[in-house]
PDB file of C-alpha atoms and ligand atoms in Angstrom:
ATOM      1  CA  UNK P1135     -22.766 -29.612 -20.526  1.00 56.00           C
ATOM      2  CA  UNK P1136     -22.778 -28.960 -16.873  1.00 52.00           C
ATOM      3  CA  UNK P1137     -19.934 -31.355 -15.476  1.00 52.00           C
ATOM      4  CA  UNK P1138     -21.719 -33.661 -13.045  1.00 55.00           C
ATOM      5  CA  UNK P1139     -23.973 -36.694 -13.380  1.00 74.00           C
ATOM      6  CA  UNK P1140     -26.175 -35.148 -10.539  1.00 96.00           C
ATOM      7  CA  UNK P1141     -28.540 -33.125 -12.972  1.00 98.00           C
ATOM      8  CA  UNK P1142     -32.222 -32.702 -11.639  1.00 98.00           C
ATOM      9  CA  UNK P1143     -35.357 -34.739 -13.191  1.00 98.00           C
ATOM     10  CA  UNK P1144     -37.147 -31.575 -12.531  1.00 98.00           C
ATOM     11  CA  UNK P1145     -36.770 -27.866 -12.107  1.00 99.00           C
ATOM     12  CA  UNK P1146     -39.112 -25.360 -11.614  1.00 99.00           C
ATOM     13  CA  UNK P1147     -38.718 -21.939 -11.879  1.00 99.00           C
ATOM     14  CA  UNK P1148     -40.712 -18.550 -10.395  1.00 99.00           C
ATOM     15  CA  UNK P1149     -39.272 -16.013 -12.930  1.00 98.00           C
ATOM     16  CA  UNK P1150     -39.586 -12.634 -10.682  1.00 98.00           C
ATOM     17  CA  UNK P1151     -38.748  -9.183 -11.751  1.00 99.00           C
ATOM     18  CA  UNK P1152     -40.232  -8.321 -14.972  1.00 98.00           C
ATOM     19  CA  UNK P1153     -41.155  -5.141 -14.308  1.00 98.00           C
ATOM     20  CA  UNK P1154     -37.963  -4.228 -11.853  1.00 98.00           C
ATOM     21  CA  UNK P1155     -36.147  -4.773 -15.465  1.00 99.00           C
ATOM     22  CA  UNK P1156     -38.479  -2.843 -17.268  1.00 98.00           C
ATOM     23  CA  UNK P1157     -38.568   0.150 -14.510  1.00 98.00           C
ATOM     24  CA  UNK P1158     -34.664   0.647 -14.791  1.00 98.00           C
ATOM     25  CA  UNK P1159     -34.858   0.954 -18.399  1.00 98.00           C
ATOM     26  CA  UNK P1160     -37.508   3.776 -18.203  1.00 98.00           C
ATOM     27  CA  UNK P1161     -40.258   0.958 -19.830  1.00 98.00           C
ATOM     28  CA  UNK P1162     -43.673  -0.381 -19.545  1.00 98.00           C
ATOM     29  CA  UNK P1163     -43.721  -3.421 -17.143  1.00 98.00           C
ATOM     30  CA  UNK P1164     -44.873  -5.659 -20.209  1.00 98.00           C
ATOM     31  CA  UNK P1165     -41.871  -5.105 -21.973  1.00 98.00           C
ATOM     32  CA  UNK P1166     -40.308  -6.616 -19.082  1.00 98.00           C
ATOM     33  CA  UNK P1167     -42.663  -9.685 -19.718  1.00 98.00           C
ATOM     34  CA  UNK P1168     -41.508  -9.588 -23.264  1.00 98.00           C
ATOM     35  CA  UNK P1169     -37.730  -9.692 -22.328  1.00 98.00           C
ATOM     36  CA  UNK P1170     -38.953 -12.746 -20.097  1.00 98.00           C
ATOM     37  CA  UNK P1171     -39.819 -14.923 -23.107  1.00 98.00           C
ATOM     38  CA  UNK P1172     -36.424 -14.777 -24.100  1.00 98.00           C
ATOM     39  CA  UNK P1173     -35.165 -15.972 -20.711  1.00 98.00           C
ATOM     40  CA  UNK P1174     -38.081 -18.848 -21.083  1.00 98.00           C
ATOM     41  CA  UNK P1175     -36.308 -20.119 -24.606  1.00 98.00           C
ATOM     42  CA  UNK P1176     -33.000 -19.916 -23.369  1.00 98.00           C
ATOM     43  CA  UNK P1177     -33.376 -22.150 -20.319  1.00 98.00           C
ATOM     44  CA  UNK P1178     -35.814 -24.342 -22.240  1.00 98.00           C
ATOM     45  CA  UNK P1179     -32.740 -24.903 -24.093  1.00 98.00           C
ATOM     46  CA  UNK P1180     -30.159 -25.349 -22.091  1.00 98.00           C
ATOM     47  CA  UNK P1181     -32.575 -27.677 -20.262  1.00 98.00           C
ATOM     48  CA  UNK P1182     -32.587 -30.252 -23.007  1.00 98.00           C
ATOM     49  CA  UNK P1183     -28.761 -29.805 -23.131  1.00 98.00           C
ATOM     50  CA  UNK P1184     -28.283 -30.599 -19.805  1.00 98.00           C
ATOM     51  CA  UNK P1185     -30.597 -33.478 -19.659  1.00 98.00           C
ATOM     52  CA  UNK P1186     -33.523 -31.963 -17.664  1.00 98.00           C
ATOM     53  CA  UNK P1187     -36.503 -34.232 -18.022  1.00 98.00           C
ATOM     54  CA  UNK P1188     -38.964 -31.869 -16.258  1.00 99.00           C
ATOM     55  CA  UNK P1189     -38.866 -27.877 -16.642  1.00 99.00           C
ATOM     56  CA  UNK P1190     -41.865 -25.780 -14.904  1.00 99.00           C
ATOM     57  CA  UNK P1191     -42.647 -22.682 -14.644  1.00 99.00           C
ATOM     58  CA  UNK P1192     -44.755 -20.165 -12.786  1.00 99.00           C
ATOM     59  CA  UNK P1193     -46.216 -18.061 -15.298  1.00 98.00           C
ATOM     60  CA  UNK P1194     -49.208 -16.364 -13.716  1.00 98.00           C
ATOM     61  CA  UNK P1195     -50.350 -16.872  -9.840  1.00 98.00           C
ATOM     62  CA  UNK P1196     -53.922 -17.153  -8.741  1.00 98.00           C
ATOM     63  CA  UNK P1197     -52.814 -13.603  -7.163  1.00 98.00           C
ATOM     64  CA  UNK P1198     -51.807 -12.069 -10.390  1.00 98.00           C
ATOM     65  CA  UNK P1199     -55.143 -12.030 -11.301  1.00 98.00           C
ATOM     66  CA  UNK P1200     -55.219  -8.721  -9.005  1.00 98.00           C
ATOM     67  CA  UNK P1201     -52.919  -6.717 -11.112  1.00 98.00           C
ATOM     68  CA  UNK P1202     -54.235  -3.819 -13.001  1.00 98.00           C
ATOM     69  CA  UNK P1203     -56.354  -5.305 -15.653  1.00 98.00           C
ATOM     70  CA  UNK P1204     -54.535  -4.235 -18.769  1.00 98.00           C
ATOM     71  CA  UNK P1205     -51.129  -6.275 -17.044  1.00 98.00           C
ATOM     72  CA  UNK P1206     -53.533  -9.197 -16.957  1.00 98.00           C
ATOM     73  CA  UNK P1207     -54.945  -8.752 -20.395  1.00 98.00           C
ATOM     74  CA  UNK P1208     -51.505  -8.618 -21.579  1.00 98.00           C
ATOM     75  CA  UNK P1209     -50.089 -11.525 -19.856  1.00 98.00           C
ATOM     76  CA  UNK P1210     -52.771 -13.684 -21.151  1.00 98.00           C
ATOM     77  CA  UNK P1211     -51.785 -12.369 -24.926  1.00 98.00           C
ATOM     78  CA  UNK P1212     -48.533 -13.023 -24.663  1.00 98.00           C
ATOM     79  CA  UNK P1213     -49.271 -16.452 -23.471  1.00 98.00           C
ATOM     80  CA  UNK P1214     -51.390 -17.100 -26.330  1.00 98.00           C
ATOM     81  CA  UNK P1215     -48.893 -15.557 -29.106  1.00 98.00           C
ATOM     82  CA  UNK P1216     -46.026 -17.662 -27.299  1.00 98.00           C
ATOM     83  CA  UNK P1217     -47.918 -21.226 -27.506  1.00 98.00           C
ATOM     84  CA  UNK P1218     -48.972 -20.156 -31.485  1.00 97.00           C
ATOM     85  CA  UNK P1219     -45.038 -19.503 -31.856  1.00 97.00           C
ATOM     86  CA  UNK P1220     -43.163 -22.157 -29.843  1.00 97.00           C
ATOM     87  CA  UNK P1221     -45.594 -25.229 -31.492  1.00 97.00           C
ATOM     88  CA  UNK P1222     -43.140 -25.782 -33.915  1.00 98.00           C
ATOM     89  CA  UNK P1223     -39.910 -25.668 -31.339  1.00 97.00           C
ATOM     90  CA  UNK P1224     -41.808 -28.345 -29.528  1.00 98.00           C
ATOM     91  CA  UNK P1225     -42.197 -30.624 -32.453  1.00 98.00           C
ATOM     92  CA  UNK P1226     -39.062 -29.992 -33.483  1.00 97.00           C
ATOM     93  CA  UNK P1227     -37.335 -31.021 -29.731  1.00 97.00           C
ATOM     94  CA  UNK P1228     -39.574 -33.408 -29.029  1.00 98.00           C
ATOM     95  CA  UNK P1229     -40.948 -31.415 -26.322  1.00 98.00           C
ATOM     96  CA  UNK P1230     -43.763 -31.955 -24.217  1.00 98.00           C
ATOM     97  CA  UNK P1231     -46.170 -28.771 -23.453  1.00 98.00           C
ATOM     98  CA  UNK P1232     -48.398 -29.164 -20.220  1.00 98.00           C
ATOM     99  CA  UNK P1233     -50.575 -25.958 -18.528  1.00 98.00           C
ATOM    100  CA  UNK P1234     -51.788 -26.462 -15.014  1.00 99.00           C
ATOM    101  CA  UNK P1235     -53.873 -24.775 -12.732  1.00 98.00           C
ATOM    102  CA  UNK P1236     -57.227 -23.447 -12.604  1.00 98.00           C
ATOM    103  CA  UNK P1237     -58.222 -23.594 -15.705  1.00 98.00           C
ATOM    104  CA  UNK P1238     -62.015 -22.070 -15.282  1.00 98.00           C
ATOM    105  CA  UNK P1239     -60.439 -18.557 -15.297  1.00 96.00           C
ATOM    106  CA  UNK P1240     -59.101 -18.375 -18.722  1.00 98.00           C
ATOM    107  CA  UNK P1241     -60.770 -17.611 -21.577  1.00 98.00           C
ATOM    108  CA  UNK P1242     -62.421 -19.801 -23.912  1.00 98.00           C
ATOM    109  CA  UNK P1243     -60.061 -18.936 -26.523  1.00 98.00           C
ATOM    110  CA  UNK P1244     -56.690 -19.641 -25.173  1.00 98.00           C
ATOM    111  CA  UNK P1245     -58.134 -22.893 -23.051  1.00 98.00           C
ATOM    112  CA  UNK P1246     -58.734 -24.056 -26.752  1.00 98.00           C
ATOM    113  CA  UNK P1247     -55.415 -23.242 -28.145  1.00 98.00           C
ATOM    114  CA  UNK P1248     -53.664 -24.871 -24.412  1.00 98.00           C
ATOM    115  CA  UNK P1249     -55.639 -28.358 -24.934  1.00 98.00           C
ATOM    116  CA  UNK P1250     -54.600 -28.439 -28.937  1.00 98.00           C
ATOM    117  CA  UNK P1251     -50.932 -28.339 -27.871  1.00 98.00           C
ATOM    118  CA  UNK P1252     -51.392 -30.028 -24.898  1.00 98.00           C
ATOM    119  CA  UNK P1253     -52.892 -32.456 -27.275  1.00 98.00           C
ATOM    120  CA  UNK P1254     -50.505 -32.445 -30.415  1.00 98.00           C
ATOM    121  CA  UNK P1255     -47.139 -32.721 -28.228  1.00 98.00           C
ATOM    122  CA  UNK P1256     -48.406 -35.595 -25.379  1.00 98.00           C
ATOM    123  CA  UNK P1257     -46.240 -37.919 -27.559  1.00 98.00           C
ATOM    124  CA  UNK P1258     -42.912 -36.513 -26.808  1.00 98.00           C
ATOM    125  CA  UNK P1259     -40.865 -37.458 -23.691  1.00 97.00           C
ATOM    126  CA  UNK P1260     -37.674 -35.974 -24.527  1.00 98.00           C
ATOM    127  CA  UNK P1261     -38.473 -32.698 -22.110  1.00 98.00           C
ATOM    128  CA  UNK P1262     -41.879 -32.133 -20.640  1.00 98.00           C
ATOM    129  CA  UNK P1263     -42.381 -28.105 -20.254  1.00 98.00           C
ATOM    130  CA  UNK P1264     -45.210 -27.260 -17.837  1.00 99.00           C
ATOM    131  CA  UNK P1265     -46.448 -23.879 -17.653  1.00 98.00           C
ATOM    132  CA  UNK P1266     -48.132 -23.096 -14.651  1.00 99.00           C
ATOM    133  CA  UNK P1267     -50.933 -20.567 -15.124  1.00 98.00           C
ATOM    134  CA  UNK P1268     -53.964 -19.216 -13.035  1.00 98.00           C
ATOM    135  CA  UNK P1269     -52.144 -21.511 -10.592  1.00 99.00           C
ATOM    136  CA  UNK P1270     -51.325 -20.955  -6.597  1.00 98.00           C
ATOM    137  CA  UNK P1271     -50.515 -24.307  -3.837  1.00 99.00           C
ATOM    138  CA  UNK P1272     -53.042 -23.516  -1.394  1.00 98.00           C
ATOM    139  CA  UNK P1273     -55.808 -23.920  -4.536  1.00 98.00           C
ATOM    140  CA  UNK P1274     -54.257 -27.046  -5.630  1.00 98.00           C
ATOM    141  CA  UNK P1275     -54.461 -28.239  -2.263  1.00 98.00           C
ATOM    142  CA  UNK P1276     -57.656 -27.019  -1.776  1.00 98.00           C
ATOM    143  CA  UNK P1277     -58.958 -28.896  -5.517  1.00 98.00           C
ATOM    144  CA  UNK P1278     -57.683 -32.229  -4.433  1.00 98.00           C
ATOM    145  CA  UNK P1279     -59.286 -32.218  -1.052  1.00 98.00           C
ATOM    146  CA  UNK P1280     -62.782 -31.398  -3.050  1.00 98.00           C
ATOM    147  CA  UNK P1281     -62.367 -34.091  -5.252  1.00 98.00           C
ATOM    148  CA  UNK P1282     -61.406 -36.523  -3.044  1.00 97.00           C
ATOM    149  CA  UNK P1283     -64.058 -35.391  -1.181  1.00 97.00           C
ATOM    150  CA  UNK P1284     -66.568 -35.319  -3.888  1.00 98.00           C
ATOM    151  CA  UNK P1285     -65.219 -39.137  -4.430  1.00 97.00           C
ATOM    152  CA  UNK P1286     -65.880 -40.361  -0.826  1.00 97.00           C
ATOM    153  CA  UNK P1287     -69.445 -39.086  -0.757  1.00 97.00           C
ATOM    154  CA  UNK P1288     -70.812 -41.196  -3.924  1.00 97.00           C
ATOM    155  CA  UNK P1289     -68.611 -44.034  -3.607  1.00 97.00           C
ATOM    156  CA  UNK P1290     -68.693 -45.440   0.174  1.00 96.00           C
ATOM    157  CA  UNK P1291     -65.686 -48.148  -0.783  1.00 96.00           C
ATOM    158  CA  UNK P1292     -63.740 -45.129  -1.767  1.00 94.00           C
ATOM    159  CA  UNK P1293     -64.687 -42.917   1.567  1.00 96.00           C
ATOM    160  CA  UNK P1294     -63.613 -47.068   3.518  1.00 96.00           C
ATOM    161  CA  UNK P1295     -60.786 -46.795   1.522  1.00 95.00           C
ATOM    162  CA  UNK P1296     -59.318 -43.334   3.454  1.00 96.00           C
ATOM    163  CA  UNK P1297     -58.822 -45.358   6.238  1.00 95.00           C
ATOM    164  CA  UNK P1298     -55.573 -46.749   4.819  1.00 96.00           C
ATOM    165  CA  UNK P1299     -54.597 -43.475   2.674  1.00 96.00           C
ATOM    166  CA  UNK P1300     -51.004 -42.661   2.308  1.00 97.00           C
ATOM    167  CA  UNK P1301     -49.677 -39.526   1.281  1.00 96.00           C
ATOM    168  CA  UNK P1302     -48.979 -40.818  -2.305  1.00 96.00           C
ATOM    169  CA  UNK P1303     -52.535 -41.742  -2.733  1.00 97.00           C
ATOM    170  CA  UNK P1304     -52.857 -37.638  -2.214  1.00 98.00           C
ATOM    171  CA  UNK P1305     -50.599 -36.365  -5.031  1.00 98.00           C
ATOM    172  CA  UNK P1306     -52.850 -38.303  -7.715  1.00 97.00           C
ATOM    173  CA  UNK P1307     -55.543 -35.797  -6.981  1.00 98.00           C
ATOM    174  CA  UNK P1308     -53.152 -32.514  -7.116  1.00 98.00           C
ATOM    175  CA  UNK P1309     -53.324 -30.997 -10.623  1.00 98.00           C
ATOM    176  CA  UNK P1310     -49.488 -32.252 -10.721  1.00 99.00           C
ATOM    177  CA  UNK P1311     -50.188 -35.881 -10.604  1.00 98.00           C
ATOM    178  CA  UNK P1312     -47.914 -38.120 -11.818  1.00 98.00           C
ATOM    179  CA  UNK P1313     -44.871 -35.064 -12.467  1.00 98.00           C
ATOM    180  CA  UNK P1314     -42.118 -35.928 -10.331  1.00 98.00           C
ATOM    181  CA  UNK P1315     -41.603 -33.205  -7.627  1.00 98.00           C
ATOM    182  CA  UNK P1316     -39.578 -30.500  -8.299  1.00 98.00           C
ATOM    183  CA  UNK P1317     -35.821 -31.543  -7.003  1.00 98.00           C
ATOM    184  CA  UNK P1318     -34.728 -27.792  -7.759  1.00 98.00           C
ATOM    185  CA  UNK P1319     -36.833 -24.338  -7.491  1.00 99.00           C
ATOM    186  CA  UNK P1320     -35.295 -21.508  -8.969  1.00 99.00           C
ATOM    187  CA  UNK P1321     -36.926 -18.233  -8.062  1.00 99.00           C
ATOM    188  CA  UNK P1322     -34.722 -15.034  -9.620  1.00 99.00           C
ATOM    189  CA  UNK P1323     -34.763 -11.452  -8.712  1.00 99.00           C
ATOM    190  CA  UNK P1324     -33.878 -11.362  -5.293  1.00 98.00           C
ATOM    191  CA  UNK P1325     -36.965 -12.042  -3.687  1.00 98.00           C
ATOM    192  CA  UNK P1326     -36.612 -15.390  -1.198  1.00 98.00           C
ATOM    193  CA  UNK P1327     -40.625 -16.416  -0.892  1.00 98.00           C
ATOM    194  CA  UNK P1328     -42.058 -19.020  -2.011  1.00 98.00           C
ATOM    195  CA  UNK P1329     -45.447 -16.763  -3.134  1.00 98.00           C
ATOM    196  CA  UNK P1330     -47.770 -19.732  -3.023  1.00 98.00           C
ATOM    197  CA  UNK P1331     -46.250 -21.618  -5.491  1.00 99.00           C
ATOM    198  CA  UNK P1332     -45.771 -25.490  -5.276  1.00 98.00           C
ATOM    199  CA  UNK P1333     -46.735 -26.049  -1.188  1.00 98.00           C
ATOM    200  CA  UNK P1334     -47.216 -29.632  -1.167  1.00 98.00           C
ATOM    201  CA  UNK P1335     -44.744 -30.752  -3.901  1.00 98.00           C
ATOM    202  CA  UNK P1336     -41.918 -28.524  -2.712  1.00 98.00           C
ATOM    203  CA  UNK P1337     -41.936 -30.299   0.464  1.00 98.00           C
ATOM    204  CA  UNK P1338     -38.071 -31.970  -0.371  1.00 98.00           C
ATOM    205  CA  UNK P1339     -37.470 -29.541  -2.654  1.00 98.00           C
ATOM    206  CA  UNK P1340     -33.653 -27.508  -2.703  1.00 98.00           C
ATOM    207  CA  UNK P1341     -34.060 -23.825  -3.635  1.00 98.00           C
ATOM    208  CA  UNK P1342     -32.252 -21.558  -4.998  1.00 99.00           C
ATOM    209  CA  UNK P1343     -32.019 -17.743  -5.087  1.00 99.00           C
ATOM    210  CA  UNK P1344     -30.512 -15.428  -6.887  1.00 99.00           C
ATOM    211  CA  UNK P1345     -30.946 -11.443  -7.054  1.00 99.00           C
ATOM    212  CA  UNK P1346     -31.084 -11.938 -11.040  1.00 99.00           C
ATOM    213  CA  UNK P1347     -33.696 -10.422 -12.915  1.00 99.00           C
ATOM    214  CA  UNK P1348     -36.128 -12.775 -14.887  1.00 99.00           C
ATOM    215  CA  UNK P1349     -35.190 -11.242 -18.002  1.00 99.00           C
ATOM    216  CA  UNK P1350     -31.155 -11.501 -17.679  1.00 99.00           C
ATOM    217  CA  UNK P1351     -31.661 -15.193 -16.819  1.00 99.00           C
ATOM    218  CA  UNK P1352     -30.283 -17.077 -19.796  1.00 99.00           C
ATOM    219  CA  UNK P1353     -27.999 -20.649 -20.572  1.00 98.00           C
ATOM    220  CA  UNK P1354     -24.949 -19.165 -17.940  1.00 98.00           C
ATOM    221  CA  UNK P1355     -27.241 -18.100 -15.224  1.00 99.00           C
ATOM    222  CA  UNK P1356     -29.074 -22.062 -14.937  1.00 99.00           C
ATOM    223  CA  UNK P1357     -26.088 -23.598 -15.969  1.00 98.00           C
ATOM    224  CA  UNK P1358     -24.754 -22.081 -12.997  1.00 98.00           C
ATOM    225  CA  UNK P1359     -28.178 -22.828 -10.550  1.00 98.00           C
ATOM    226  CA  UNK P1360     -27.517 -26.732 -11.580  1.00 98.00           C
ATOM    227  CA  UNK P1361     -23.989 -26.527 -10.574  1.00 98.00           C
ATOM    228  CA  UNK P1362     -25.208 -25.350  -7.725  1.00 98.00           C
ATOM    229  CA  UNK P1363     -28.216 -28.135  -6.683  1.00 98.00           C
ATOM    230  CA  UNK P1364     -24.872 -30.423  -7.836  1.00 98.00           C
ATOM    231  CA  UNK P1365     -23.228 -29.978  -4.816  1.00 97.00           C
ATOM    232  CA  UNK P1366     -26.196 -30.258  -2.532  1.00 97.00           C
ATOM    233  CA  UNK P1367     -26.517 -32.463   0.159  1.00 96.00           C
ATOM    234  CA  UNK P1368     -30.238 -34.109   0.108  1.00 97.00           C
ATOM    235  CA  UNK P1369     -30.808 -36.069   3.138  1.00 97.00           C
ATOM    236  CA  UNK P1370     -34.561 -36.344   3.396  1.00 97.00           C
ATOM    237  CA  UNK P1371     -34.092 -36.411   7.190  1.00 97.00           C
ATOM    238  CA  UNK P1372     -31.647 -39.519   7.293  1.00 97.00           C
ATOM    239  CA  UNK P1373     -28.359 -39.605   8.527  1.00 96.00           C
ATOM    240  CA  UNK P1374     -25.633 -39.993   5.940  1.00 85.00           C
TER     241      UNK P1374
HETATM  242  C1  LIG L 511     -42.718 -11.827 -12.879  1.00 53.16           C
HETATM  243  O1  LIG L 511     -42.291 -10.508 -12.888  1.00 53.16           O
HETATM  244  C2  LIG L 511     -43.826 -12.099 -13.858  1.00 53.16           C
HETATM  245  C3  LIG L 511     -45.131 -12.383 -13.244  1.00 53.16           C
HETATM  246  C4  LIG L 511     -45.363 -12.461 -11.959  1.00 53.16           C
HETATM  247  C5  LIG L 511     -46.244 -12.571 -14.130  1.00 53.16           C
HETATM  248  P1  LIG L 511     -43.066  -9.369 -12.080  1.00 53.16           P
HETATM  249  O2  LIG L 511     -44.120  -8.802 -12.974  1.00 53.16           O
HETATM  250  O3  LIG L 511     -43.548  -9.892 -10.783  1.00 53.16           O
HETATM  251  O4  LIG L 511     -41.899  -8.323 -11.881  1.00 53.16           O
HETATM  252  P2  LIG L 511     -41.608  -7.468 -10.578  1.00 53.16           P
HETATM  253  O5  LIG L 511     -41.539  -8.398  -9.420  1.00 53.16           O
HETATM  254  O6  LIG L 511     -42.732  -6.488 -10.448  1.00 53.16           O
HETATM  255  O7  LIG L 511     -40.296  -6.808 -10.866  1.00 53.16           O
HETATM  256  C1  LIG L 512     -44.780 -14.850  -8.182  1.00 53.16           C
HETATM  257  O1  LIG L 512     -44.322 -13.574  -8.505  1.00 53.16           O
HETATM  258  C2  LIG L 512     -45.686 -15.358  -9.239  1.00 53.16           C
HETATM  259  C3  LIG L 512     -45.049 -15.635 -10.531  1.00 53.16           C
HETATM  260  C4  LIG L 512     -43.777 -15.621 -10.776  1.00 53.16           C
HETATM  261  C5  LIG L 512     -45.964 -15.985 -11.596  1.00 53.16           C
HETATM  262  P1  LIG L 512     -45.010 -12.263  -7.886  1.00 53.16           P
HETATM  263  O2  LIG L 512     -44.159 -11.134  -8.307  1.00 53.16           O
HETATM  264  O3  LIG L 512     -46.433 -12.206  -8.262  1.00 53.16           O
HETATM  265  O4  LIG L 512     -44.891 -12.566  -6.337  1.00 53.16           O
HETATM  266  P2  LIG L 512     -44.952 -11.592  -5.082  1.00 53.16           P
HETATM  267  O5  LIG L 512     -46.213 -10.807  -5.207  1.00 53.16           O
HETATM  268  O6  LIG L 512     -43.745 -10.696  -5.145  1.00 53.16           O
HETATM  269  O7  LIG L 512     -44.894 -12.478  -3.890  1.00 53.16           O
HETATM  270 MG1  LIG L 513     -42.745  -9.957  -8.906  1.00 53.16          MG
END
């Protein structure tokens, strides 16, 4: 255990540089996803261990539906073989599995096999894993405005009710409602953007980078990104 009593509710993670891996070996770029599930298990791990409540991560941007088509078809695969064989881990650790984005873009087949674990694991607390897939900030954004939008225009107490709005009233129509924001963002391979990820929810969030590959990012390497957020400072704009 990491030695500290300042471990975060929730980290999220961008896990960058699959294919840089896979490149230096002289493989395919999907083996390089491959290698990544690995990394996925290990910090899942270590993030019950350490007493994470909360571990997300970006699996598949909006924008990564532009890759070459047989990187997409592949990504989507794996996805699907992963949920079929992590169900049991999840019963097993009591965890939690959550997907969120946009969910119109994936296919009929894995939507069904997302909302039967979704569904089977919703009674376990002990860590709550969220996968974030066909997913980018500026769409979640953009989804909550529409709703709340959509809201206002059949409901005039609800479009009276703006008036007063405060920005918590906003997150309940984000596709992260009621998930704590992210207190830590890991994002590996060297690469210091944020890509679109979590805009709105990362607004307090601490970050950290690390040249790391995705693949070689096991127990030591977030062990040693909590140790890290330990020693933070978080002010939220006070004085302390
Ligand atoms: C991250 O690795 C995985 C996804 C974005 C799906 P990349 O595939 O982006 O790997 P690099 O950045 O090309 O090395
Ligand atoms: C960000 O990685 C998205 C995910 C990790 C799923 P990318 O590799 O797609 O990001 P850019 O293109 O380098 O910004
Ligand atoms: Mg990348």
């Amino acid at each position: 255990m990491t030695d500290s009593t300042n471990v975060p509710v929730h980290v999220s993670m961008i896990m960058d540089g699959n294919g840089r891996w896979a490149k230096e070996r002289g493989l395919e770029r999907v083996r390089g996803h491959y290698e990544g599930v690995e990394s996925v298990r290990a910090c899942t791990e270590a993030a019950v261990e350490e007493g994470v409540k909360y571990l997300s991560i970006f699996a598949f941007s909006e924008e990564n539906w532009n890759r070459p088509e047989a990187e997409v078809i592949a990504l989507m695969s794996l996805m699907a073989k992963c949920i079929a064989a992590e169900t049991p881990t999840f019963h097993k650790n009591h965890i939690r599995f959550r997907v969120l984005g946009n969910r119109e873009r994936l296919s009929a087949e894995l939507l069904a096999s997302i909302e039967a674990t979704e569904k089977a694991t919703e009674c376990y607390d002990r860590l709550t894993m969220i996968v974030f897939l066909s997913y980018s900030g500026k769409w979640d954004i953009m989804q909550a405005a529409r709703k709340m939008a959509l809201e206002a225009a059949s409901d005039p107490s609800k479009a009276e009710s703006l008036k007063d709005m405060k920005l918590s009233d906003f997150d309940k129509y984000l596709v992260t409602a009621g998930v704590p924001d992210p207190d830590l963002i890991i994002r590996t391979s060297g690469e210091t953007r944020i890509s679109n990820y979590l805009l709105w929810q990362a607004a307090y969030s601490e970050f950290y980078f690390t040249p790391v590959l995705w693949p070689d990012f096991r127990k030591p390497q977030f062990r040693e990104a909590l140790e890290a957020y330990a020693k933070r400072d978080r002010r939220y704009g006070k004085v302390k």
